[in-house]
Short mmCIF file of C-alpha atoms in Angstrom, two decimals:
data_model
loop_
_atom_site.label_atom_id
_atom_site.label_comp_id
_atom_site.label_asym_id
_atom_site.label_seq_id
_atom_site.Cartn_x
_atom_site.Cartn_y
_atom_site.Cartn_z
CA MET A 200 -0.02 0.00 0.03
CA ARG A 201 2.92 2.43 0.85
CA ARG A 202 4.55 1.53 -2.32
CA ASN A 203 1.48 2.46 -4.34
CA ARG A 204 1.19 5.70 -2.51
CA MET A 205 4.65 6.68 -3.62
CA ASP A 206 4.11 5.36 -7.23
CA ASN A 207 0.89 7.40 -7.62
CA LEU A 208 2.89 10.40 -7.17
CA ASN A 209 4.09 10.19 -10.76
CA THR A 210 0.70 11.20 -12.08
CA LYS A 211 0.51 14.78 -13.05
CA GLU A 212 -2.81 15.39 -11.25
CA GLN A 213 -1.29 15.26 -7.70
CA ASN A 214 1.29 17.96 -7.81
CA GLU A 215 0.49 19.71 -4.63
CA ILE A 216 1.08 17.15 -1.88
CA LYS A 217 0.99 18.22 1.63
CA LEU A 218 4.23 17.20 3.43
CA ASN A 219 3.73 15.37 6.73
CA LEU A 220 5.94 13.40 8.90
CA ASP A 221 5.14 10.05 7.38
CA THR A 222 5.90 11.27 3.95
CA VAL A 223 9.15 13.06 4.90
CA LEU A 224 10.43 10.00 6.64
CA GLU A 225 9.43 7.71 3.82
CA ILE A 226 11.06 10.12 1.30
CA LEU A 227 14.28 10.34 3.29
CA GLY A 228 14.46 6.61 3.94
CA ASN A 229 15.70 6.25 0.40
CA PRO A 230 19.48 6.77 0.13
CA THR A 231 19.31 8.02 -3.47
CA ARG A 232 16.85 10.73 -2.61
CA ARG A 233 19.08 11.73 0.32
CA ALA A 234 22.17 11.75 -2.03
CA ILE A 235 20.16 14.03 -4.41
CA LEU A 236 19.21 16.41 -1.71
CA SER A 237 22.66 16.55 -0.33
CA LYS A 238 23.93 17.44 -3.77
CA LEU A 239 21.26 20.11 -4.36
CA ALA A 240 22.00 21.80 -1.12
CA LYS A 241 25.58 22.37 -2.26
CA ILE A 242 24.92 23.16 -6.04
CA PRO A 243 21.83 23.03 -8.24
CA HIS A 244 22.01 19.98 -10.58
CA SER A 245 19.97 18.92 -13.60
CA THR A 246 18.82 15.31 -14.17
CA SER A 247 21.78 14.81 -16.43
CA ASP A 248 24.32 16.22 -13.78
CA LEU A 249 22.84 13.78 -11.21
CA HIS A 250 22.88 10.87 -13.43
CA LYS A 251 26.69 11.36 -14.13
CA ALA A 252 27.41 12.31 -10.41
CA LEU A 253 25.52 9.39 -8.74
CA GLY A 254 26.08 6.78 -11.53
CA ILE A 255 22.50 5.70 -11.69
CA SER A 256 20.10 5.64 -14.67
CA ARG A 257 18.61 8.85 -16.06
CA GLN A 258 15.12 7.41 -15.65
CA ALA A 259 15.83 6.54 -11.94
CA VAL A 260 17.04 10.08 -11.30
CA HIS A 261 14.07 11.50 -13.02
CA SER A 262 11.50 9.54 -11.06
CA GLN A 263 13.20 10.49 -7.78
CA LEU A 264 13.18 14.11 -8.84
CA GLN A 265 9.61 13.83 -9.68
CA ILE A 266 8.76 12.49 -6.12
CA LEU A 267 10.77 15.43 -4.58
CA LYS A 268 9.29 17.93 -6.85
CA GLU A 269 5.59 16.84 -6.20
CA HIS A 270 6.14 17.01 -2.58
CA ASN A 271 7.38 20.70 -2.97
CA ILE A 272 10.74 19.66 -1.51
CA ILE A 273 12.64 20.81 -4.75
CA GLU A 274 11.85 23.10 -7.68
CA LYS A 275 13.29 23.74 -11.06
CA ILE A 276 15.16 27.07 -11.11
CA ASP A 277 13.91 28.07 -14.54
CA PRO A 278 10.67 25.88 -14.85
CA ASP A 279 10.43 26.54 -18.64
CA GLU A 280 13.97 25.33 -19.51
CA ARG A 281 14.31 21.79 -20.68
CA GLY A 282 17.00 19.99 -18.78
CA GLY A 283 17.00 22.72 -16.13
CA LYS A 284 18.53 22.65 -12.74
CA TYR A 285 16.81 21.84 -9.47
CA ARG A 286 17.22 23.33 -6.02
CA ILE A 287 15.84 22.82 -2.66
CA LYS A 288 12.77 24.92 -1.59
CA THR A 289 11.81 23.38 1.77
CA ASN A 290 13.14 23.70 5.26
CA LEU A 291 13.02 20.46 6.91
CA SER A 292 14.05 19.97 10.51
CA ILE A 293 13.25 16.69 12.42
CA SER A 294 14.66 15.49 15.70
CA LEU A 295 13.68 12.21 17.09
CA ASN A 296 14.52 10.50 20.30
CA ILE A 297 13.22 6.94 21.06
CA SER A 298 14.52 4.91 23.98
CA PRO A 299 13.18 2.33 26.37
CA ASP A 300 11.40 4.96 28.44
CA TYR A 301 11.16 7.89 26.36
CA TYR A 302 9.68 8.74 22.95
CA ASN A 303 9.66 12.13 21.33
CA ILE A 304 9.65 13.38 17.71
CA ASN A 305 9.74 16.91 16.85
CA TYR A 306 9.43 18.30 13.40
CA ASP A 307 9.23 21.51 11.40
CA ILE A 308 8.47 21.52 7.77
CA VAL A 309 8.22 24.78 5.99
CA GLU A 310 8.02 25.39 2.40
CA ILE A 311 9.95 28.51 1.47
CA GLU A 312 8.29 31.06 -0.45
CA PRO A 313 10.53 33.36 -2.51
CA LYS A 314 9.66 36.32 -0.31
CA SER A 315 10.46 34.61 2.92
CA LYS A 316 13.75 33.36 1.59
CA LYS A 317 14.77 36.76 0.70
CA MET A 318 14.03 37.93 4.25
CA PHE A 319 16.01 35.08 5.61
CA LEU A 320 18.91 35.98 3.45
CA SER A 321 19.18 39.64 4.21
CA ASP A 322 19.23 38.94 7.83
CA GLY A 323 20.83 42.28 9.17
CA GLU A 324 22.71 41.07 12.09
CA GLU A 325 24.91 38.91 10.09
CA SER A 326 25.98 41.30 7.27
CA ILE A 327 29.70 41.61 7.50
CA ASP A 328 31.74 44.51 6.69
CA TYR A 329 34.96 43.27 5.16
CA THR A 330 35.29 45.50 2.21
CA ASP A 331 38.98 45.78 2.90
CA LYS A 332 39.61 42.12 2.73
CA SER A 333 40.87 39.99 -0.22
CA PRO A 334 38.61 37.10 -1.37
CA SER A 335 41.01 34.70 0.37
CA GLU A 336 40.87 36.55 3.61
CA LYS A 337 37.02 36.65 3.39
CA ILE A 338 36.87 32.85 2.88
CA LYS A 339 39.10 32.41 5.84
CA TYR A 340 37.05 34.73 7.96
CA LEU A 341 33.75 32.99 6.93
CA GLY A 342 35.34 29.57 7.59
CA GLU A 343 36.33 30.63 11.14
CA ARG A 344 32.81 31.92 11.87
CA ILE A 345 31.23 28.60 10.57
CA MET A 346 33.92 26.74 12.61
CA ASN A 347 32.74 28.54 15.72
CA ILE A 348 29.14 27.86 14.92
CA GLU A 349 29.98 24.21 14.68
CA ASP A 350 31.64 24.14 17.96
CA GLY A 351 28.60 25.94 19.39
CA LEU A 352 26.25 23.32 17.76
CA SER A 353 28.35 20.39 19.12
CA ASN A 354 28.26 21.82 22.63
CA LEU A 355 24.40 22.31 22.39
CA ASP A 356 24.09 18.65 21.20
CA SER A 357 26.05 17.20 24.01
CA ARG A 358 24.01 19.24 26.47
CA ARG A 359 20.93 18.14 24.71
CA LYS A 360 21.90 14.53 25.14
CA GLU A 361 22.78 14.94 28.83
CA LEU A 362 19.43 16.68 29.50
CA LEU A 363 17.53 13.95 27.73
CA GLN A 364 19.17 11.27 29.73
CA ARG A 365 18.38 13.09 32.96
CA LYS A 366 14.75 13.46 31.77
CA GLU A 367 14.61 9.63 31.11
CA SER A 368 16.14 8.80 34.44
CA PHE A 369 13.54 11.12 36.14
CA ILE A 370 10.75 9.34 34.18
CA ILE A 371 12.16 5.98 35.22
CA GLN A 372 11.92 7.05 38.85
CA LEU A 373 8.36 8.27 38.25
CA LYS A 374 7.55 4.86 36.67
CA ASN A 375 8.85 3.14 39.85
CA LEU A 376 6.82 5.40 42.07
CA MET A 377 3.71 4.72 40.11
CA LYS A 378 4.26 1.01 40.19
CA LYS A 379 4.20 1.22 43.93
CA LYS A 380 1.25 3.55 44.13
CA PHE A 381 -0.71 1.34 41.74
CA LYS A 382 0.45 -1.91 43.08
CA ASP A 383 -2.93 -3.17 44.08
CA LYS A 384 -4.41 -2.28 40.78
CA LEU A 385 -1.55 -3.53 38.77
CA SER A 386 -1.54 -7.12 40.29
CA PRO A 387 -2.38 -9.75 39.48
CA LYS A 388 -3.67 -8.57 36.12
CA LYS A 389 -3.85 -5.16 34.42
CA THR A 390 -6.92 -4.18 32.72
CA GLU A 391 -6.91 -2.12 29.55
CA MET A 392 -8.28 0.84 31.45
CA ASP A 393 -5.52 0.69 34.09
CA ASN A 394 -3.01 0.67 31.30
CA LEU A 395 -4.64 3.68 29.79
CA GLU A 396 -4.65 5.45 33.13
CA LEU A 397 -0.84 5.03 33.42
CA GLU A 398 -0.40 5.92 29.84
CA ILE A 399 -2.27 9.15 30.39
CA PHE A 400 -0.05 9.91 33.34
CA TYR A 401 3.11 9.29 31.47
CA THR A 402 2.05 11.15 28.42
CA LEU A 403 1.38 14.20 30.63
CA PHE A 404 5.02 13.94 31.76
CA PHE A 405 6.72 13.07 28.48
CA GLU A 406 5.76 16.52 27.16
CA MET A 407 4.83 18.41 30.24
CA SER A 408 5.12 21.82 28.69
CA ARG A 409 2.43 20.78 26.23
CA PHE A 410 -0.01 19.88 28.94
CA GLN A 411 0.74 22.55 31.39
CA GLN A 412 -2.24 24.45 32.74
CA LYS A 413 -5.48 23.34 31.28
CA ILE A 414 -5.05 19.84 29.72
CA ASN A 415 -6.19 19.90 26.14
CA ILE A 416 -8.02 16.30 25.91
CA ASP A 417 -7.89 16.54 22.15
CA HIS A 418 -4.09 16.77 22.31
CA LEU A 419 -4.03 13.75 24.70
CA LEU A 420 -6.33 11.87 22.43
CA ASP A 421 -3.92 12.50 19.53
CA GLU A 422 -1.01 11.30 21.65
CA LEU A 423 -2.71 8.28 22.75
CA PHE A 424 -4.48 7.04 19.77
CA PHE A 425 -2.67 8.33 16.76
CA THR A 426 -4.91 6.70 14.13
CA ASN A 427 -7.58 8.74 12.39
CA LEU A 428 -10.39 7.90 14.87
CA ASP A 429 -13.83 8.33 13.41
CA ARG A 430 -15.96 10.60 15.44
CA PHE A 431 -17.81 7.95 17.32
CA SER A 432 -14.59 6.16 18.63
CA ARG A 433 -13.19 9.59 19.32
CA ALA A 434 -16.06 10.49 21.53
CA THR A 435 -15.95 7.02 23.34
CA HIS A 436 -12.22 7.36 23.97
CA ARG A 437 -12.70 11.01 25.09
CA THR A 438 -15.24 9.87 27.80
CA SER A 439 -12.80 7.23 29.03
CA ILE A 440 -9.97 9.72 29.25
CA GLU A 441 -12.00 12.03 31.01
CA GLU A 442 -13.05 9.40 33.54
CA LEU A 443 -9.56 8.32 34.00
CA LEU A 444 -8.25 11.87 34.45
CA ARG A 445 -10.95 12.15 37.10
CA GLU A 446 -9.68 9.02 38.88
CA LEU A 447 -6.01 10.20 38.45
CA SER A 448 -6.88 13.63 39.98
CA ASN A 449 -8.17 11.88 43.05
CA THR A 450 -4.94 10.11 43.66
CA ILE A 451 -2.41 12.69 42.39
CA ASP A 452 -2.06 15.96 43.71
CA VAL A 453 -0.45 17.58 40.84
CA LEU A 454 -3.50 16.90 38.67
CA LYS A 455 -6.44 19.22 39.72
CA ARG A 456 -9.95 19.01 38.53
CA ILE A 457 -12.11 22.19 38.34
CA ASP A 458 -15.63 21.42 36.99
CA ASN A 459 -14.89 19.31 33.98
CA ASP A 460 -11.54 20.63 33.16
CA PHE A 461 -8.14 19.23 34.40
CA TYR A 462 -5.14 21.19 35.32
CA PHE A 463 -1.62 19.94 35.58
CA VAL A 464 0.15 22.10 38.24
CA PHE A 465 3.70 22.67 38.86
CA MET B 250 11.77 -3.27 -4.23
CA ARG B 251 11.68 -1.53 -0.95
CA ARG B 252 8.26 -3.06 -0.25
CA ASN B 253 9.90 -6.51 -0.76
CA ARG B 254 12.77 -5.84 1.59
CA MET B 255 10.28 -5.03 4.42
CA ASP B 256 8.11 -8.02 3.62
CA ASN B 257 10.97 -10.39 3.70
CA LEU B 258 11.59 -9.40 7.28
CA ASN B 259 8.76 -11.71 8.25
CA THR B 260 10.77 -14.70 7.55
CA LYS B 261 12.31 -16.22 10.70
CA GLU B 262 15.88 -16.53 9.19
CA GLN B 263 16.80 -12.88 9.17
CA ASN B 264 16.46 -12.03 12.84
CA GLU B 265 19.58 -10.09 13.46
CA ILE B 266 19.24 -7.26 11.05
CA LYS B 267 21.66 -4.36 11.34
CA LEU B 268 19.96 -1.08 11.87
CA ASN B 269 21.07 1.76 9.63
CA LEU B 270 19.64 5.23 8.76
CA ASP B 271 17.71 3.95 5.70
CA THR B 272 16.05 1.20 7.79
CA VAL B 273 15.25 3.35 10.74
CA LEU B 274 13.69 6.14 8.66
CA GLU B 275 11.75 3.64 6.73
CA ILE B 276 10.44 1.93 9.84
CA LEU B 277 9.54 5.16 11.36
CA GLY B 278 7.83 6.39 8.30
CA ASN B 279 4.96 4.12 9.20
CA PRO B 280 2.49 5.86 11.59
CA THR B 281 1.37 2.53 13.22
CA ARG B 282 4.94 1.45 14.08
CA ARG B 283 5.37 5.01 15.54
CA ALA B 284 2.15 4.56 17.52
CA ILE B 285 3.38 1.24 18.78
CA LEU B 286 6.79 2.52 19.76
CA SER B 287 5.24 5.61 21.68
CA LYS B 288 3.02 3.25 23.64
CA LEU B 289 5.85 0.93 24.47
CA ALA B 290 8.00 3.76 25.65
CA LYS B 291 5.32 4.37 28.20
CA ILE B 292 4.06 0.89 29.27
CA PRO B 293 4.94 -2.64 27.92
CA HIS B 294 2.24 -3.94 25.69
CA SER B 295 1.27 -7.27 24.30
CA THR B 296 -0.09 -7.95 20.82
CA SER B 297 -3.48 -7.98 22.28
CA ASP B 298 -3.19 -4.89 24.25
CA LEU B 299 -2.09 -3.02 21.14
CA HIS B 300 -4.73 -4.49 19.06
CA LYS B 301 -7.39 -3.09 21.49
CA ALA B 302 -5.61 0.21 22.07
CA LEU B 303 -5.05 1.03 18.40
CA GLY B 304 -8.14 -0.41 16.93
CA ILE B 305 -6.23 -2.30 14.18
CA SER B 306 -6.28 -6.00 13.55
CA ARG B 307 -4.23 -8.39 15.63
CA GLN B 308 -2.50 -9.75 12.45
CA ALA B 309 -1.51 -6.04 11.44
CA VAL B 310 -0.15 -5.39 15.01
CA HIS B 311 1.71 -8.72 14.83
CA SER B 312 3.40 -8.06 11.62
CA GLN B 313 4.45 -4.59 12.70
CA LEU B 314 5.99 -6.04 16.00
CA GLN B 315 7.80 -8.67 14.02
CA ILE B 316 9.44 -5.90 12.00
CA LEU B 317 10.49 -4.08 15.08
CA LYS B 318 11.61 -7.13 16.84
CA GLU B 319 13.71 -8.30 13.86
CA HIS B 320 15.42 -5.06 13.75
CA ASN B 321 16.23 -5.30 17.40
CA ILE B 322 14.30 -2.24 18.21
CA ILE B 323 11.97 -4.07 20.53
CA GLU B 324 12.11 -7.24 22.60
CA LYS B 325 9.79 -9.55 24.51
CA ILE B 326 10.07 -8.98 28.23
CA ASP B 327 9.74 -12.76 28.85
CA PRO B 328 10.60 -14.36 25.60
CA ASP B 329 9.07 -17.65 26.50
CA GLU B 330 5.73 -16.37 27.45
CA ARG B 331 2.92 -16.70 25.04
CA GLY B 332 1.15 -13.42 24.67
CA GLY B 333 4.03 -11.66 26.52
CA LYS B 334 4.61 -7.92 26.50
CA TYR B 335 7.07 -5.91 24.51
CA ARG B 336 9.37 -3.18 25.26
CA ILE B 337 11.83 -0.98 23.47
CA LYS B 338 15.58 -1.99 23.49
CA THR B 339 17.25 0.61 21.33
CA ASN B 340 18.28 4.20 21.76
CA LEU B 341 17.55 6.00 18.54
CA SER B 342 18.29 9.60 18.11
CA ILE B 343 18.17 11.39 14.72
CA SER B 344 18.52 14.94 13.95
CA LEU B 345 18.11 16.18 10.34
CA ASN B 346 18.31 19.60 8.79
CA ILE B 347 17.80 20.16 5.06
CA SER B 348 17.36 23.49 3.46
CA PRO B 349 18.08 25.25 0.29
CA ASP B 350 21.72 25.86 1.16
CA TYR B 351 22.43 23.25 3.95
CA TYR B 352 22.08 19.47 4.51
CA ASN B 353 22.96 17.67 7.53
CA ILE B 354 21.71 14.35 9.08
CA ASN B 355 23.04 13.19 12.42
CA TYR B 356 22.13 9.88 13.85
CA ASP B 357 23.04 7.60 16.70
CA ILE B 358 21.57 4.12 16.94
CA VAL B 359 22.54 1.98 19.98
CA GLU B 360 21.16 -1.37 20.84
CA ILE B 361 20.88 -1.44 24.66
CA GLU B 362 22.55 -4.32 26.36
CA PRO B 363 20.94 -5.33 29.72
CA LYS B 364 24.12 -4.53 31.40
CA SER B 365 24.55 -0.97 29.91
CA LYS B 366 20.92 -0.32 30.59
CA LYS B 367 21.49 -0.90 34.22
CA MET B 368 24.62 1.25 34.32
CA PHE B 369 22.52 4.08 32.76
CA LEU B 370 19.71 3.68 35.28
CA SER B 371 22.16 3.83 38.24
CA ASP B 372 23.35 7.22 37.22
CA GLY B 373 24.69 8.32 40.63
CA GLU B 374 24.52 12.03 40.11
CA GLU B 375 20.72 11.80 39.62
CA SER B 376 19.86 9.67 42.56
CA ILE B 377 17.59 11.77 44.73
CA ASP B 378 17.43 11.67 48.53
CA TYR B 379 13.75 12.34 49.30
CA THR B 380 13.14 9.71 51.97
CA ASP B 381 11.08 12.10 54.03
CA LYS B 382 8.76 13.05 51.21
CA SER B 383 5.33 11.47 50.54
CA PRO B 384 4.69 9.81 47.27
CA SER B 385 2.59 12.87 46.02
CA GLU B 386 5.47 15.16 46.97
CA LYS B 387 7.81 12.88 45.21
CA ILE B 388 5.77 13.04 42.09
CA LYS B 389 5.52 16.83 42.40
CA TYR B 390 9.34 17.11 42.88
CA LEU B 391 10.10 14.93 39.77
CA GLY B 392 7.56 16.74 37.75
CA GLU B 393 9.28 20.08 38.59
CA ARG B 394 12.71 18.68 37.62
CA ILE B 395 11.32 17.35 34.44
CA MET B 396 9.66 20.70 33.71
CA ASN B 397 13.04 22.43 34.28
CA ILE B 398 14.70 20.05 31.90
CA GLU B 399 12.01 20.66 29.26
CA ASP B 400 12.63 24.33 29.56
CA GLY B 401 16.32 23.74 29.15
CA LEU B 402 15.72 21.65 26.03
CA SER B 403 13.48 24.11 24.43
CA ASN B 404 16.10 26.81 25.13
CA LEU B 405 18.71 24.60 23.52
CA ASP B 406 16.50 23.97 20.50
CA SER B 407 15.96 27.68 19.87
CA ARG B 408 19.64 28.44 20.15
CA ARG B 409 20.34 25.49 17.90
CA LYS B 410 17.96 26.84 15.17
CA GLU B 411 19.49 30.31 15.42
CA LEU B 412 23.01 28.90 15.10
CA LEU B 413 21.92 26.83 12.00
CA GLN B 414 20.34 29.93 10.43
CA ARG B 415 23.58 31.84 10.98
CA LYS B 416 25.68 28.87 9.59
CA GLU B 417 23.46 28.88 6.46
CA SER B 418 23.74 32.54 6.00
CA PHE B 419 27.51 32.27 6.11
CA ILE B 420 27.44 29.44 3.60
CA ILE B 421 25.31 31.48 1.28
CA GLN B 422 27.98 34.31 1.52
CA LEU B 423 30.72 31.71 0.77
CA LYS B 424 28.72 30.60 -2.28
CA ASN B 425 28.44 34.13 -3.52
CA LEU B 426 32.21 34.71 -3.02
CA MET B 427 33.03 31.44 -4.83
CA LYS B 428 30.69 32.37 -7.65
CA LYS B 429 32.69 35.48 -8.24
CA LYS B 430 36.03 33.62 -7.84
CA PHE B 431 35.05 30.96 -10.32
CA LYS B 432 33.35 33.31 -12.66
CA ASP B 433 35.35 32.44 -15.65
CA LYS B 434 35.08 28.85 -15.13
CA LEU B 435 31.41 28.81 -14.43
CA SER B 436 30.38 30.60 -17.57
CA PRO B 437 29.22 29.96 -20.08
CA LYS B 438 28.85 26.28 -19.14
CA LYS B 439 29.87 24.42 -16.11
CA THR B 440 31.47 21.07 -16.67
CA GLU B 441 31.03 18.16 -14.41
CA MET B 442 34.50 18.49 -12.86
CA ASP B 443 33.78 22.16 -11.99
CA ASN B 444 30.56 21.16 -10.27
CA LEU B 445 32.59 18.59 -8.31
CA GLU B 446 35.25 21.09 -7.49
CA LEU B 447 32.61 23.49 -5.90
CA GLU B 448 30.93 20.54 -4.27
CA ILE B 449 34.10 19.37 -2.65
CA PHE B 450 34.68 22.96 -1.46
CA TYR B 451 31.07 23.32 0.10
CA THR B 452 31.35 19.78 1.61
CA LEU B 453 34.39 20.84 3.61
CA PHE B 454 32.36 23.83 4.82
CA PHE B 455 29.25 22.01 5.63
CA GLU B 456 30.91 19.83 8.31
CA MET B 457 34.22 21.71 8.97
CA SER B 458 35.01 19.88 12.09
CA ARG B 459 34.94 16.51 10.33
CA PHE B 460 37.41 17.69 7.74
CA GLN B 461 39.64 19.72 9.98
CA GLN B 462 43.36 19.16 9.86
CA LYS B 463 44.23 16.38 7.32
CA ILE B 464 41.42 15.76 5.07
CA ASN B 465 40.26 12.25 4.97
CA ILE B 466 39.55 11.51 1.26
CA ASP B 467 37.49 8.55 2.08
CA HIS B 468 35.21 10.69 4.16
CA LEU B 469 34.97 13.11 1.28
CA LEU B 470 34.22 10.24 -1.18
CA ASP B 471 31.35 9.00 1.08
CA GLU B 472 29.81 12.44 1.44
CA LEU B 473 30.06 13.07 -2.35
CA PHE B 474 28.99 9.66 -3.83
CA PHE B 475 26.92 7.93 -1.25
CA THR B 476 26.14 4.82 -3.20
CA ASN B 477 28.26 1.63 -2.68
CA LEU B 478 30.80 2.35 -5.20
CA ASP B 479 32.70 -0.65 -6.47
CA ARG B 480 36.46 -0.56 -6.01
CA PHE B 481 37.25 0.57 -9.49
CA SER B 482 34.85 3.62 -9.52
CA ARG B 483 36.00 4.40 -5.99
CA ALA B 484 39.82 4.62 -7.26
CA THR B 485 38.63 6.68 -10.14
CA HIS B 486 36.66 9.11 -8.15
CA ARG B 487 39.50 9.25 -5.63
CA THR B 488 41.88 10.33 -8.44
CA SER B 489 39.62 13.08 -9.55
CA ILE B 490 38.95 14.28 -5.98
CA GLU B 491 42.74 14.53 -5.33
CA GLU B 492 43.22 16.36 -8.60
CA LEU B 493 40.39 18.90 -7.74
CA LEU B 494 41.80 19.31 -4.19
CA ARG B 495 45.19 20.09 -5.70
CA GLU B 496 43.54 22.72 -7.97
CA LEU B 497 41.53 24.11 -5.21
CA SER B 498 44.67 24.37 -2.83
CA ASN B 499 46.32 26.49 -5.53
CA THR B 500 43.54 29.15 -5.41
CA ILE B 501 42.35 29.04 -1.79
CA ASP B 502 44.63 29.71 1.05
CA VAL B 503 42.69 27.81 3.79
CA LEU B 504 43.39 24.60 1.76
CA LYS B 505 47.15 23.58 2.06
CA ARG B 506 48.77 20.78 0.31
CA ILE B 507 51.84 18.91 1.83
CA ASP B 508 53.04 16.13 -0.33
CA ASN B 509 49.97 14.18 -1.26
CA ASP B 510 47.96 15.19 1.73
CA PHE B 511 45.55 18.09 2.04
CA TYR B 512 44.88 20.23 5.25
CA PHE B 513 42.10 22.45 5.97
CA VAL B 514 43.51 25.14 8.11
CA PHE B 515 41.65 27.49 10.49
#
């Protein structure tokens, strides 16, 4: 089925396809498409350039370019030109962390409008006055600044990793606490509802800032059930979530109920 | 072809499959598999739990679990138990940034051995002495700490975004400089080799820290050509890269040649 979805993209009718996480991950799961994007991020290439550079058939390059184009990830620089060159026209940023006790995917997919691209490039703060420098000096200067940024990025990454590990270790402690608290309920056999109750609890803690203050039950539903629920199942699940939140709020102080709304208080 | 690869995983023979970026992205491109992982990160679930929770057929859940298991992403807690529960056994972390002038994918995929997991959990620094606290106070305490960490993470993320934007803006300036420098070469028509020369140059700047000091030409080859090259094409490409690096080192001061080695100096 997934295969078919990708293949269908080759029909002209569907040339404005909304990018979502599934599609982006699927597109980037293919090493040839990644290779193409990596090349285009450096220099615009035509089908024929890519065919030569990657050593794969023109037809294969063409069909991958079509997929990327129909998802608005790339565009032809001069759309009327036969054999014209392609460039990237989307900002994709995805960060993904999955481990035994933690799951988080963040993503940001923005199609670049010519206008916003211009704004982005003319970022005032970064304009450099180096009129008196030779081209070589300029290159060196830019290189040094890029190098500093890379050091900064790698510092941020190690701090991020550290924080994520600490977060996971706190979540593990929380899980141990909850196991004790729910001991009677959990043995000898969990019911579906008890599972869901704990899941609701952990979901609140996995992305606390998202659920801070008044808890948006629709967000919680999306987090817990993913699949496109029909209206009826959505309502049913909503009712059980509300019931379980009510129950949780009776045992756990940080969850407060006011009328039919729930608040996560820290 | 990709479809087949995934389907083949259902045969018992292949149950130690090495995880690589392609596979991980392909696995996570499926929303049902993501839903399963998100659930398992909260609470171990059996096939039957997942079938009820996600509202999809037992057979569909089973086949997704098989794929995840055969890639060593999840495991059964008690392998001998029929209908046992699954948990995640891998640390996956991927960060990915693609934009018109920048391409970078970082990933870290670590299968967790029971031993290392234990080490990770007993992280001394984070053990908290709260013997005098009630369970509710403990939950509140942990919640506050997790909240702080989330604030920290979101700060890091916005600084990261900022740095990446600055890096991209420097790379754009670099590209403009190089366009001037290579003006004669670039017009009226680029040759393949000139393209590659610029690509080499930008590749060095995309991940400067990777190429600092002596340039590892094998890394450069991997970055530029991706596909699994046979030994002959690899040697050919190597020769042209060396030739182009020699040429670049004649025009660009930050690239030094000593004997047959190249050094990127900042």
